[in-house]
mmCIF file of C-alpha atoms in Angstrom:
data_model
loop_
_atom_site.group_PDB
_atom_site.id
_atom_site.type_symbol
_atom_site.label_atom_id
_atom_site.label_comp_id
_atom_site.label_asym_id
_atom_site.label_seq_id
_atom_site.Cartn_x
_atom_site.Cartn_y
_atom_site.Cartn_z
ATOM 1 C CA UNK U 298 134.807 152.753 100.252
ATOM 2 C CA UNK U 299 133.440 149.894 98.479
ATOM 3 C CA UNK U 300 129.893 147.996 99.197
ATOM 4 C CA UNK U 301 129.576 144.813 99.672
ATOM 5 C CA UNK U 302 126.279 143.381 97.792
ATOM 6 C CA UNK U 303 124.410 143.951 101.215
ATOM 7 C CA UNK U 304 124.320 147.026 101.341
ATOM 8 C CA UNK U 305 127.497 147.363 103.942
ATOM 9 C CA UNK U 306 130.787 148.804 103.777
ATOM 10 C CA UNK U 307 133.722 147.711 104.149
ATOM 11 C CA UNK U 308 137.327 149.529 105.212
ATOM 12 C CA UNK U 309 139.632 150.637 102.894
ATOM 13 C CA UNK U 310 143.398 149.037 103.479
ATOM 14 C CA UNK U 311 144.193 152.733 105.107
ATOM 15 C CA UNK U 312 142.043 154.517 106.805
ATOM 16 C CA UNK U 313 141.870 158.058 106.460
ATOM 17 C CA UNK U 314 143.871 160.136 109.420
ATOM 18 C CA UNK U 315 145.700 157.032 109.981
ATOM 19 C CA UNK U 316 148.962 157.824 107.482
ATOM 20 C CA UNK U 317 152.521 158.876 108.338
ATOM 21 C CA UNK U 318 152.366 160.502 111.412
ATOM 22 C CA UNK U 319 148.865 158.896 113.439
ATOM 23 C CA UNK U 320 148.531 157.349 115.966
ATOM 24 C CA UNK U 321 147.434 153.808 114.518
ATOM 25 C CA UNK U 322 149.843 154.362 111.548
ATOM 26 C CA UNK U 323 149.637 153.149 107.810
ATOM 27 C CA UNK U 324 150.566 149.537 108.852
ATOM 28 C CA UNK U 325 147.398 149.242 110.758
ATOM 29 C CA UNK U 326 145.983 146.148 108.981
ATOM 30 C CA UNK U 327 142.473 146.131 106.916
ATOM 31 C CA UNK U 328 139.826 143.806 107.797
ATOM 32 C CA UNK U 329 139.296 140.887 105.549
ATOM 33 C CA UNK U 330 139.037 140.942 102.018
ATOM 34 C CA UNK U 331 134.510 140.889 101.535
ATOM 35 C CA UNK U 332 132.860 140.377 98.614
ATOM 36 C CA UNK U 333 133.616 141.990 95.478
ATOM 37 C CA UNK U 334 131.590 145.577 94.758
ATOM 38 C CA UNK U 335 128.506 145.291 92.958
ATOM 39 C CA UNK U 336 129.305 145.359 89.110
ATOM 40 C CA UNK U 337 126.229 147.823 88.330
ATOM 41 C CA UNK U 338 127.232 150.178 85.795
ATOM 42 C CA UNK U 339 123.975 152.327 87.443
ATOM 43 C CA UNK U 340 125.631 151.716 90.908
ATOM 44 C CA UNK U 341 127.537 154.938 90.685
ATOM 45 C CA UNK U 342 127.757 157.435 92.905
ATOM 46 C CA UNK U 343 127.958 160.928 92.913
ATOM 47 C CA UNK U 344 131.499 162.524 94.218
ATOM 48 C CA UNK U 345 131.102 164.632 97.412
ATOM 49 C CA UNK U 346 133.922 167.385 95.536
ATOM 50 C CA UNK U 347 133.261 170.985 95.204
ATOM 51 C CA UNK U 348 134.473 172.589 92.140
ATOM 52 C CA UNK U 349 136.527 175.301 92.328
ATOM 53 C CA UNK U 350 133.958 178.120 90.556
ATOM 54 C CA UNK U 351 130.267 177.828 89.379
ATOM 55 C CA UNK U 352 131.196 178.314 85.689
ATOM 56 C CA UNK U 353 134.310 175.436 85.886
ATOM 57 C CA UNK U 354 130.798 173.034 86.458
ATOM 58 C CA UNK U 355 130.570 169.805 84.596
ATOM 59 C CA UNK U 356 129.062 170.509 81.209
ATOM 60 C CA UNK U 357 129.995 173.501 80.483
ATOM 61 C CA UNK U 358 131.691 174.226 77.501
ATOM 62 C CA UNK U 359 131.681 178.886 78.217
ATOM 63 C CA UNK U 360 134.525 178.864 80.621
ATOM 64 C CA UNK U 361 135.515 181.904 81.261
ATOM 65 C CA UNK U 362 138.862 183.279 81.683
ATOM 66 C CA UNK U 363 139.938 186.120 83.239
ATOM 67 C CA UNK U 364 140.728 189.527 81.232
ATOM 68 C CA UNK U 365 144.275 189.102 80.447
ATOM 69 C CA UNK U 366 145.347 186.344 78.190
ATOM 70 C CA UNK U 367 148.780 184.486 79.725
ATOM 71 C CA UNK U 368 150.535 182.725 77.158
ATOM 72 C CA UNK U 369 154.259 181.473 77.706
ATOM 73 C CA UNK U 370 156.978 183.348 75.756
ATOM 74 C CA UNK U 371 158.278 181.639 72.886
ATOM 75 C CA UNK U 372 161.920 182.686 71.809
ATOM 76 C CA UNK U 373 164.171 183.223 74.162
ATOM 77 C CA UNK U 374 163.163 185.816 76.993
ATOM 78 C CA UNK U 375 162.428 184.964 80.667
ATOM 79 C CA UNK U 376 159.158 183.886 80.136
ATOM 80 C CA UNK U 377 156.637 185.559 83.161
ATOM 81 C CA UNK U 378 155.242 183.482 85.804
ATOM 82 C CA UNK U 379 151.571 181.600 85.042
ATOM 83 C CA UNK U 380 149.109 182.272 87.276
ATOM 84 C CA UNK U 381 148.197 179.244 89.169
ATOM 85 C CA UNK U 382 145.147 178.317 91.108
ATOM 86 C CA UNK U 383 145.341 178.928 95.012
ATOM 87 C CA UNK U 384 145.479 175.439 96.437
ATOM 88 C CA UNK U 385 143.676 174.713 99.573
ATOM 89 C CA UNK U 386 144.492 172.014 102.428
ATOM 90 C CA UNK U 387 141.598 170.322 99.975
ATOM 91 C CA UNK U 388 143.010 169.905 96.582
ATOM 92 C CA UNK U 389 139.391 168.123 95.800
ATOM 93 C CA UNK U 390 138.350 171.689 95.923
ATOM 94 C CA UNK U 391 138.971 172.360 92.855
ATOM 95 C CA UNK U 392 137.532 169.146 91.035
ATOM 96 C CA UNK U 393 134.015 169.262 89.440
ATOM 97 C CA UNK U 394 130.983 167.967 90.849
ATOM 98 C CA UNK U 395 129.471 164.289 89.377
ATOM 99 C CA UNK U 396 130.304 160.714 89.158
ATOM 100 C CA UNK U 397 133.435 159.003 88.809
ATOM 101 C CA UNK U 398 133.444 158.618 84.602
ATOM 102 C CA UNK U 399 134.171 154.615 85.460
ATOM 103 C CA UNK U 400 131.389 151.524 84.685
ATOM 104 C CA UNK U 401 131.650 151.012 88.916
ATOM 105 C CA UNK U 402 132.767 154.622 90.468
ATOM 106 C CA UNK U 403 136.209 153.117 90.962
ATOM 107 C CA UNK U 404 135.250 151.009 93.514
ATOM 108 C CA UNK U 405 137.276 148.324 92.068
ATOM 109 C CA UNK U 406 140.176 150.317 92.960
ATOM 110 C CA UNK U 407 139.490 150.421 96.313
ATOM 111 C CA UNK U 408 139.304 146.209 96.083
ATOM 112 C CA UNK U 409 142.389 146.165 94.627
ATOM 113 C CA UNK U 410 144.181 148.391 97.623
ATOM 114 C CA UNK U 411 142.238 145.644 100.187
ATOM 115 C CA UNK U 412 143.827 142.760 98.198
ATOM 116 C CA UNK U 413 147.790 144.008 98.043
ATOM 117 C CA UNK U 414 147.156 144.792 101.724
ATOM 118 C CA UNK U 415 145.827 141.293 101.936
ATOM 119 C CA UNK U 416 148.642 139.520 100.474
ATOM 120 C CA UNK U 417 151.410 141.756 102.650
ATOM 121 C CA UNK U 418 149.882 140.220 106.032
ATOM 122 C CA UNK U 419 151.854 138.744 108.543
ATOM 123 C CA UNK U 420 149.672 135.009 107.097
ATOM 124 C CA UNK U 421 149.621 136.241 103.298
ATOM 125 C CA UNK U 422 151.828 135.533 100.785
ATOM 126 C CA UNK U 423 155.550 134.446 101.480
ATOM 127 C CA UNK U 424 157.084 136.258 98.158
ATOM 128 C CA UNK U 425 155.361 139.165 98.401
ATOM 129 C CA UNK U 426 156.138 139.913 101.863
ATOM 130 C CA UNK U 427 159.507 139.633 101.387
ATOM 131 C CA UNK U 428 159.589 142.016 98.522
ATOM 132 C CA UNK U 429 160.530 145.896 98.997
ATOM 133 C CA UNK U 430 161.216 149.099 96.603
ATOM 134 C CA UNK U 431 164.627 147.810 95.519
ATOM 135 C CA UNK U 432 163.298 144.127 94.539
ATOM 136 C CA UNK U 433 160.397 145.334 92.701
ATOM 137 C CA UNK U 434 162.169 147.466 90.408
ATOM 138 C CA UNK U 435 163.074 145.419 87.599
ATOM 139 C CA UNK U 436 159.272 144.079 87.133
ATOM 140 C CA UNK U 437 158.459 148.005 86.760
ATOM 141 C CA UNK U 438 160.876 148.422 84.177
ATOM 142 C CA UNK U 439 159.389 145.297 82.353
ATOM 143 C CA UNK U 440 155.471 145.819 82.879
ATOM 144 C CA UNK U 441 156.639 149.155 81.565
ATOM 145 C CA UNK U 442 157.591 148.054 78.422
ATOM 146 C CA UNK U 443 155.137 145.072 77.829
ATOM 147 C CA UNK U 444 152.941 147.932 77.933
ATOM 148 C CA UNK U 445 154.650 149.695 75.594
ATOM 149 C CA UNK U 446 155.066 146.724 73.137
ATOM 150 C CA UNK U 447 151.025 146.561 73.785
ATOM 151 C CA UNK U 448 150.315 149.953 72.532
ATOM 152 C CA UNK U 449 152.670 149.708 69.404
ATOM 153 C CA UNK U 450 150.591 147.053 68.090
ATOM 154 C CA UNK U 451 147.106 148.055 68.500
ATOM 155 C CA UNK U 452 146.454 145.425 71.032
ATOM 156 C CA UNK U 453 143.066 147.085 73.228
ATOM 157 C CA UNK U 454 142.854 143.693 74.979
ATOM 158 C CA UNK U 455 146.548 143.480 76.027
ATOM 159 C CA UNK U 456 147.028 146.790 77.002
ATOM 160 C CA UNK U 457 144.248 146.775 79.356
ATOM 161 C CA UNK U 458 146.015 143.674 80.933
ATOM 162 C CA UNK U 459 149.383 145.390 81.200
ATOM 163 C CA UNK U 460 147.623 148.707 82.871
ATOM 164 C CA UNK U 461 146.681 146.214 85.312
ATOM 165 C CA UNK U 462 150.136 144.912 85.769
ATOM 166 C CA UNK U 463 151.289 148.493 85.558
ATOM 167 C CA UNK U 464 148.901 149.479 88.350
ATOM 168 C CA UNK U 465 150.064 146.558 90.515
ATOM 169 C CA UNK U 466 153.649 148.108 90.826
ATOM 170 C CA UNK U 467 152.048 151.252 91.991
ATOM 171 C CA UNK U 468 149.382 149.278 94.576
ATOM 172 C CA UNK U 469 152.352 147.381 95.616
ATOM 173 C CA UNK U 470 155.116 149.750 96.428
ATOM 174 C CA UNK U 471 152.529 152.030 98.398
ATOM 175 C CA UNK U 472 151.893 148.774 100.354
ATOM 176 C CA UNK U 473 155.387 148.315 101.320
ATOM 177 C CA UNK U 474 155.417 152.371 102.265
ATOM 178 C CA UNK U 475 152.472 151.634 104.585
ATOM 179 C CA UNK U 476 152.852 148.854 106.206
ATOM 180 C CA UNK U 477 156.549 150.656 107.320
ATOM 181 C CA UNK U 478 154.498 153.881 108.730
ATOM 182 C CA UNK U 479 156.005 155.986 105.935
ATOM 183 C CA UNK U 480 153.124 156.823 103.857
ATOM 184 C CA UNK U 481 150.206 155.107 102.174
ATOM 185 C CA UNK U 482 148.259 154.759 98.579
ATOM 186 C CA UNK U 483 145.934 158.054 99.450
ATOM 187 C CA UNK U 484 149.445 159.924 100.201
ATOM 188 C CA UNK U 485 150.486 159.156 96.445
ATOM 189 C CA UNK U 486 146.953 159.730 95.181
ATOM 190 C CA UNK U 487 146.965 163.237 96.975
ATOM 191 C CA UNK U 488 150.156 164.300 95.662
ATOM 192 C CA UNK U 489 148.892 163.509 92.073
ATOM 193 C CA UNK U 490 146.288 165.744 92.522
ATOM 194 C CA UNK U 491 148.032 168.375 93.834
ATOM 195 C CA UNK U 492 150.573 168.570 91.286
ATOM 196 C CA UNK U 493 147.794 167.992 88.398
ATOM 197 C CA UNK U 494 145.988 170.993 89.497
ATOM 198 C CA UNK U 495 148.508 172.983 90.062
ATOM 199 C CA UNK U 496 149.687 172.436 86.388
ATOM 200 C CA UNK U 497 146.631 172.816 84.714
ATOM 201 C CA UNK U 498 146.081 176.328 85.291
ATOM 202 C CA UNK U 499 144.461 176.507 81.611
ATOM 203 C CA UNK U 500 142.174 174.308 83.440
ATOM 204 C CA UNK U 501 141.814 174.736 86.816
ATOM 205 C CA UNK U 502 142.307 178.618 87.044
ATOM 206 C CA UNK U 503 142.598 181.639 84.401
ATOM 207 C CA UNK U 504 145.418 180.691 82.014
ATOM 208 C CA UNK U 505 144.431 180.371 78.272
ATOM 209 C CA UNK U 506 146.617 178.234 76.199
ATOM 210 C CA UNK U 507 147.000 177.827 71.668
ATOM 211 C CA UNK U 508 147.215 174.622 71.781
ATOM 212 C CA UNK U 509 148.888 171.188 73.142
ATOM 213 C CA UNK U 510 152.227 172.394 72.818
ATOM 214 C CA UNK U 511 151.863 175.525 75.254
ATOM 215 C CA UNK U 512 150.522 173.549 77.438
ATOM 216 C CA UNK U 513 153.509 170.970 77.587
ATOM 217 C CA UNK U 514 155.990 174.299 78.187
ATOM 218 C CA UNK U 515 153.657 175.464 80.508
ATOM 219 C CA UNK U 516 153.692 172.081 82.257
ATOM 220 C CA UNK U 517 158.145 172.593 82.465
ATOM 221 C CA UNK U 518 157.989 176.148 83.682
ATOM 222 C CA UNK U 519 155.329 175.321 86.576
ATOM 223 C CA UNK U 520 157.297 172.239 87.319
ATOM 224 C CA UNK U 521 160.708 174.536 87.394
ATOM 225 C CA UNK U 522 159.260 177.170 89.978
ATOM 226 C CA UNK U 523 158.018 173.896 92.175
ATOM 227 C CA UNK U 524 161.628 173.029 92.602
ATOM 228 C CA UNK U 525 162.750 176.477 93.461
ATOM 229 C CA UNK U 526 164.271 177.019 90.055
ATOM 230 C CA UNK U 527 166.679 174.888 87.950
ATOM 231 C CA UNK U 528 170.403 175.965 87.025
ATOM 232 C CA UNK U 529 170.424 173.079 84.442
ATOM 233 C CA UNK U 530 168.439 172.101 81.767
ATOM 234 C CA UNK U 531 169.047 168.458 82.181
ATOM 235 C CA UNK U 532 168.995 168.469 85.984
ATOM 236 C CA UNK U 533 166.747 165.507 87.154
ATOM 237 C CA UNK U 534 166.022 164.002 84.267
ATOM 238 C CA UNK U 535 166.948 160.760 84.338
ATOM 239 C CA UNK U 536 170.573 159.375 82.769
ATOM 240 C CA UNK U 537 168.744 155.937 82.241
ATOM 241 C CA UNK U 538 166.082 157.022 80.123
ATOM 242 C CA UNK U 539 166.675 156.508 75.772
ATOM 243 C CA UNK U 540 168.434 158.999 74.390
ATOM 244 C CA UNK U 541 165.109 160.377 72.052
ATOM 245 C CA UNK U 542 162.887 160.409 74.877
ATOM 246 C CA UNK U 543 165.729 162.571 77.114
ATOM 247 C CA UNK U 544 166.285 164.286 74.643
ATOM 248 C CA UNK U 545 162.554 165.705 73.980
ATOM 249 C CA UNK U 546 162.387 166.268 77.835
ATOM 250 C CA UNK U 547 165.149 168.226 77.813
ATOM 251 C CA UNK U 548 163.808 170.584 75.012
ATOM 252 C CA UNK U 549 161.003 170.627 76.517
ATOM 253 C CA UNK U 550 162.428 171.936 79.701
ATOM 254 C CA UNK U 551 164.466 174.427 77.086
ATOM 255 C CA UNK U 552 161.338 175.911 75.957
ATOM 256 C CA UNK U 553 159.464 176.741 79.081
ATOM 257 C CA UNK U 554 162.635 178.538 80.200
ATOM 258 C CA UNK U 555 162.056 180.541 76.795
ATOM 259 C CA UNK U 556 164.426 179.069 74.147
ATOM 260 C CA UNK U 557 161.764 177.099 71.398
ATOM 261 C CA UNK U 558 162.287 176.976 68.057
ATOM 262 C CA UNK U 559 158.808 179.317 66.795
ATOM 263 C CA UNK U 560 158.017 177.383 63.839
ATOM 264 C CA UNK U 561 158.441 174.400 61.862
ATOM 265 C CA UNK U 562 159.803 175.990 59.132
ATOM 266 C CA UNK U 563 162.456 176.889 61.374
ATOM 267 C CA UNK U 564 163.419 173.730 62.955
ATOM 268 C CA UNK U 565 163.886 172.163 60.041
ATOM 269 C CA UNK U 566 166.236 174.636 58.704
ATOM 270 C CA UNK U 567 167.910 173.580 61.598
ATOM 271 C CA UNK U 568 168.304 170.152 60.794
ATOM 272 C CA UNK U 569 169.206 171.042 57.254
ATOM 273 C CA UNK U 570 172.104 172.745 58.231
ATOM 274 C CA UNK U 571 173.199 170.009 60.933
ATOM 275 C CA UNK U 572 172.980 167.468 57.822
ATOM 276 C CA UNK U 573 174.787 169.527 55.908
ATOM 277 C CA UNK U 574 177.365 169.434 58.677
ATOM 278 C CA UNK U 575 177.044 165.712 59.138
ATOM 279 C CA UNK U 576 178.206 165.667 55.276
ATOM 280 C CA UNK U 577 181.255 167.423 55.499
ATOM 281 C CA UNK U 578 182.866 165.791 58.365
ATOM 282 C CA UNK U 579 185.969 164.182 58.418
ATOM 283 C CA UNK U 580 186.578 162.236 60.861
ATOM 284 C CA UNK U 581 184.786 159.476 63.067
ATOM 285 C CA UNK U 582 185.155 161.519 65.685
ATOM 286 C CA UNK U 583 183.368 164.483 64.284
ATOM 287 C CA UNK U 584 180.962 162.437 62.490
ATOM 288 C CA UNK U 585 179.685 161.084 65.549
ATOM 289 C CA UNK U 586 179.186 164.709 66.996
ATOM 290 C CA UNK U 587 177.390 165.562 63.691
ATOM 291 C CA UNK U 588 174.905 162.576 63.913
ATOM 292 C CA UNK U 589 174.079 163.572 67.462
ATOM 293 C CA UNK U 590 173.261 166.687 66.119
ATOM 294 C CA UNK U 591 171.287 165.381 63.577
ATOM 295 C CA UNK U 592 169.358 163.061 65.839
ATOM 296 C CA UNK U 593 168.614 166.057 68.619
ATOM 297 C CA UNK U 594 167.801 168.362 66.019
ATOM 298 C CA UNK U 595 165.254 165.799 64.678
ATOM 299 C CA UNK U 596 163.774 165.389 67.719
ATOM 300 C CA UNK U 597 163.028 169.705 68.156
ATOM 301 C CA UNK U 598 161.390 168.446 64.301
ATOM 302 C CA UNK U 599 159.448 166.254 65.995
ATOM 303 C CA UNK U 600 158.059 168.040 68.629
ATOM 304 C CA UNK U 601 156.992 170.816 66.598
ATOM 305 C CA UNK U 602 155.411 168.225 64.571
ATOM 306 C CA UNK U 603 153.852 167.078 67.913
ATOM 307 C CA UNK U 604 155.424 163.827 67.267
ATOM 308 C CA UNK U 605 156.720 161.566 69.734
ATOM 309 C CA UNK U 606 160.292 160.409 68.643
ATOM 310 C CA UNK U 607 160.708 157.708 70.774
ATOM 311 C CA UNK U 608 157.598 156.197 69.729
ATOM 312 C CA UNK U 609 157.715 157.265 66.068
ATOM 313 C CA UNK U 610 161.345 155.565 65.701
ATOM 314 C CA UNK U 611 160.104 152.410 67.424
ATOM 315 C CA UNK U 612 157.398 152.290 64.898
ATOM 316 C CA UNK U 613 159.506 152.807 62.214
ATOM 317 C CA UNK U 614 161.889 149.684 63.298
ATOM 318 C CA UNK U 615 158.730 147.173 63.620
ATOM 319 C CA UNK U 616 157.454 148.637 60.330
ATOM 320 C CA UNK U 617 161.433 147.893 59.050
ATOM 321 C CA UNK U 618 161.634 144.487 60.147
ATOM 322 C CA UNK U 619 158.205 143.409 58.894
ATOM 323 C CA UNK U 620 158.854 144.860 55.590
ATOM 324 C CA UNK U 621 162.303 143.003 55.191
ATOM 325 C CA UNK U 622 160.760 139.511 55.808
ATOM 326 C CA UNK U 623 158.764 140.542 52.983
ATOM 327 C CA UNK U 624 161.430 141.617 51.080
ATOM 328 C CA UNK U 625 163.954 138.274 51.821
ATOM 329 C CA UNK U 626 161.034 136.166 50.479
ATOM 330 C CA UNK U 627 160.811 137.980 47.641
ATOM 331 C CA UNK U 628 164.546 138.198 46.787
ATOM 332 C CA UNK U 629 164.697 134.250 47.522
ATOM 333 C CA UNK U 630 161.230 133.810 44.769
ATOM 334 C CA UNK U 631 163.507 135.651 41.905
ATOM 335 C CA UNK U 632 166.829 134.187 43.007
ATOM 336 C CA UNK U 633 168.348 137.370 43.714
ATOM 337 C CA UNK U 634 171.807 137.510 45.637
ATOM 338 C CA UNK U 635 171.407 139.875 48.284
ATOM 339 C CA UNK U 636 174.819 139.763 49.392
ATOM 340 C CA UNK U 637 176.078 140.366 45.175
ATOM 341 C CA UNK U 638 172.982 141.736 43.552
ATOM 342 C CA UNK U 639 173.538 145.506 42.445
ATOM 343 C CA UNK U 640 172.043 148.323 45.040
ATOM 344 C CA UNK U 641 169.742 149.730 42.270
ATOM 345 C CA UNK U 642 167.924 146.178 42.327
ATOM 346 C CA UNK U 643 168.021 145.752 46.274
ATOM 347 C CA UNK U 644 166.489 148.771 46.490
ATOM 348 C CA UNK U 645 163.406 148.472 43.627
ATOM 349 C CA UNK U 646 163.229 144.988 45.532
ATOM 350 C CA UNK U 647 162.883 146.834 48.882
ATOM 351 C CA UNK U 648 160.582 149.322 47.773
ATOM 352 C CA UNK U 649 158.552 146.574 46.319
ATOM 353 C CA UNK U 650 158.270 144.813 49.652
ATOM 354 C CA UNK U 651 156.073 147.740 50.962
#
């Protein structure tokens, strides 16, 4: 809960015991928006969470793991099941003792979840009252990517703003859950936690991983066994998202069923031989199969490279178009025809425009 400078408390927009299900209900309105938390950075205070063994305690850097060493298989047999931490009716059970790592404990948080409540009020604010899951879904898709657009060019300021806009669309659409008795911010928050845990057994239980890599095919395979099992490797992964970024998720999926490409080496012989492919083609039709081959195979490059190909190509186009201003000014300083000139020159021009 947050404090107001007095000393006081004031209620959260949901209570707790008063979700889906209660009595009073998730719509159950919060009392007026108070003052804003105190702004102390030494105003923290220490979390009330028990952590799941004595040696998982904050500073530690000895964990220790259990005798056996569980690594997922990579190739292509059934990999074996992880071991995952037993969860509890409590997943805070498991989280390390201490402070929130935030300037103000989160409290802020907890302000913001009073003010979306505030504005959804029978006397708050016309438009956003009116607003449900289906209307809200084209600002998430564009927060999303004004975010995005933030992070690809460095900009610390703006992409704290868009986290903010980002975290509105998450505020808001638990709002509009709650006030309709479904389910409520701490329902989401709970569900995060659950699922974190649970897929961090490297963390939160015995599992020892190699590196970042295992833990992302890790991270499929637990994921897999939460759904009962997958027949496909595609199955629930968005059509909508770009073609790179589905296409790492669905290797990724690949290899925590077992089928990974075990080195780099490797997956980019792989490639070699689909552009080897790609050259002999001879038709549009079977050049277009070839460049999809190309393009997935890059992306198994990629990942091995523990590159992110959707990000890595969007670089690469900003870094394109920049350079090409450069490179029309300088073709307009020496009078060069870019439409005539010779492809040797456009291309010692182009390089030159680095």
């Amino acid at each position: 809960m947050a404090r107001d400078p007095s000393g006081g408390r004031t209620d959260h927009a949901i209570r707790p015991g008063q979700g889906p299900g209660t009595e009073a209900g998730a719509g159950e309105r919060l009392q007026r928006l108070g003052p804003a938390a105190g702004s102390s950075g030494s105003d923290r205070r220490g979390s009330e969470l028990r952590p799941l063994r004595p040696d998982h305690a904050p500073g530690r850097a000895d964990h220790q793991h259990g005798p056996e060493r569980h690594r997922s298989a990579v190739g292509f047999a059934e990999p074996a099941r992880l071991p995952v931490p037993v969860m509890t009716d409590d997943p805070t059970d498991h989280v390390p003792l201490g402070p929130v790592p935030s300037s103000r404990g989160g409290e802020r948080l907890l302000d913001l979840v009073k003010v979306q409540a505030r504005l959804r009020e029978p006397d708050g604010c016309p438009w956003d009252r009116e607003q449900t899951h289906r209307t809200l879904a084209r600002h998430l898709l564009e927060e999303t990517h004004e975010l995005l657009a933030a992070i690809d060019a460095d900009d610390d300021g703006a992409v704290r703003d868009e986290l903010g806009d980002l975290l509105l669309q998450v505020t808001f659409h638990a709002q509009i859950a709650a006030d309709d008795g479904r389910w409520d911010i701490d329902d989401v928050a709970d569900g995060l936690i659950r699922k974190l845990i649970h897929r961090h057994p490297h963390v939160f239980g015995d599992v020892d991983v190699a590196g970042s890599d295992e833990v992302l095919v890790n991270w499929e395979k637990l994921k897999a066994e939460e759904d009962g099992g997958r027949t496909g490797v595609d199955e629930g992964i968005p059509a909508s998202l770009p073609a790179l970024a589905r296409a790492a998720k669905v290797q990724r999926r690949a290899a925590g069923w077992g089928f990974e490409w075990r080195s780099i080496p490797s997956a980019i012989g792989a490639l070699r031989e689909e552009l080897d492919e790609l050259e002999h083609a001879t038709s549009t039709d079977g050049a277009e199969g070839e460049v999809g081959d190309v393009l997935f195979a890059t992306v198994a490059v990629a990942r091995k490279l523990g590159v992110d190909p959707e990000s890595a190509l969007r670089r690469t186009i900003a870094g394109f178009a920049g350079r090409y201003e450069r490179f029309v000014v300088l073709a307009a300083e020496r009078g060069v025809d870019v439409e005539t000139a010779p492809e040797d020159e456009l291309r010692a021009l182009f390089r030159e425009a680095r």
